[in-house]
């Protein structure tokens, strides 16, 4: 990811998330990061995070236009999109669970994707991410990692990219641009108001992972939307995971 000025090509996609200005990861560095692809073309579509061998969490808007599970496949253990190195595991999507109150990406932009049992096999390159505690606090200034294969300005990234970005004070974010006043209470802002580092198109649904005091990472947020990428006063918007824990547990443990 380089620092780039991004002019979204499709105005409809301007607000769709939206890693620019970050760094290339080492293979296996963020083993919970998954990719959702179109099953017919195998083209990269969105990001996701592994919760357990058969469930992944993503952004609801990624799956809104085409809600047929058969349209998608999930890839875990991936690093280089253009190369098969034998670490990848690809499974079809069996079911999509939208958060019941989801209507559009401005609120409750969260969904769970289910793959057939027995699901993915865990190894050094495929690992679940911990869920946050119910009292997780989204403190301004806390720096966490976003990762994905989304746009670096001109095209989707070939290798998994990541960036360390801070949570932004809610009022500061809302006041930075009129559009951000539509941010829901269960979403938060992260990035840099001066621009330069951000998530971008194709990163939607991917993880916003924060390191706990014991060294483990927890999934604090899901990449949701933004107005452009890495532009001044236009940071990324993320769906909080903590408010949805009861729903997530319910979906994962229902038979």
CSV table of N, CA, C and O in Angstrom, one decimal, residues 14 28 41 52 114 139 149 153 222 227 240:
chain,number,residue,atom,x,y,z
A,14,UNK,N,-18.2,4.8,-3.6
A,14,UNK,CA,-17.4,5.8,-2.8
A,14,UNK,C,-17.5,5.5,-1.4
A,14,UNK,O,-16.5,5.6,-0.7
A,28,UNK,N,1.1,-15.6,7.0
A,28,UNK,CA,0.7,-16.1,8.3
A,28,UNK,C,0.7,-15.1,9.5
A,28,UNK,O,0.4,-15.5,10.6
A,41,UNK,N,-16.2,-16.5,-10.7
A,41,UNK,CA,-15.0,-15.9,-11.3
A,41,UNK,C,-13.8,-16.0,-10.4
A,41,UNK,O,-12.6,-15.8,-10.8
A,52,UNK,N,-14.6,-19.4,14.1
A,52,UNK,CA,-14.4,-20.8,14.4
A,52,UNK,C,-14.3,-21.6,13.1
A,52,UNK,O,-14.3,-20.9,12.0
A,114,UNK,N,-21.4,-18.7,7.0
A,114,UNK,CA,-21.2,-20.1,7.5
A,114,UNK,C,-20.8,-21.0,6.3
A,114,UNK,O,-21.3,-20.9,5.2
A,139,UNK,N,-11.5,3.3,23.1
A,139,UNK,CA,-10.8,4.6,23.5
A,139,UNK,C,-10.1,5.3,22.4
A,139,UNK,O,-9.3,4.6,21.7
A,149,UNK,N,-7.0,-7.3,1.3
A,149,UNK,CA,-6.4,-7.3,-0.1
A,149,UNK,C,-7.1,-6.2,-0.9
A,149,UNK,O,-7.2,-6.3,-2.1
A,153,UNK,N,-5.2,1.9,-4.4
A,153,UNK,CA,-5.3,3.1,-5.2
A,153,UNK,C,-5.6,2.8,-6.7
A,153,UNK,O,-6.5,3.5,-7.2
A,222,UNK,N,-15.3,-4.3,12.5
A,222,UNK,CA,-15.4,-4.9,11.1
A,222,UNK,C,-15.3,-3.7,10.2
A,222,UNK,O,-16.1,-2.7,10.3
A,227,UNK,N,-15.7,7.7,3.1
A,227,UNK,CA,-15.9,8.5,1.9
A,227,UNK,C,-14.6,8.7,1.2
A,227,UNK,O,-13.7,9.5,1.6
A,240,UNK,N,-18.6,-1.7,15.4
A,240,UNK,CA,-18.2,-2.2,16.7
A,240,UNK,C,-18.6,-3.7,16.8
A,240,UNK,O,-19.7,-4.0,16.4
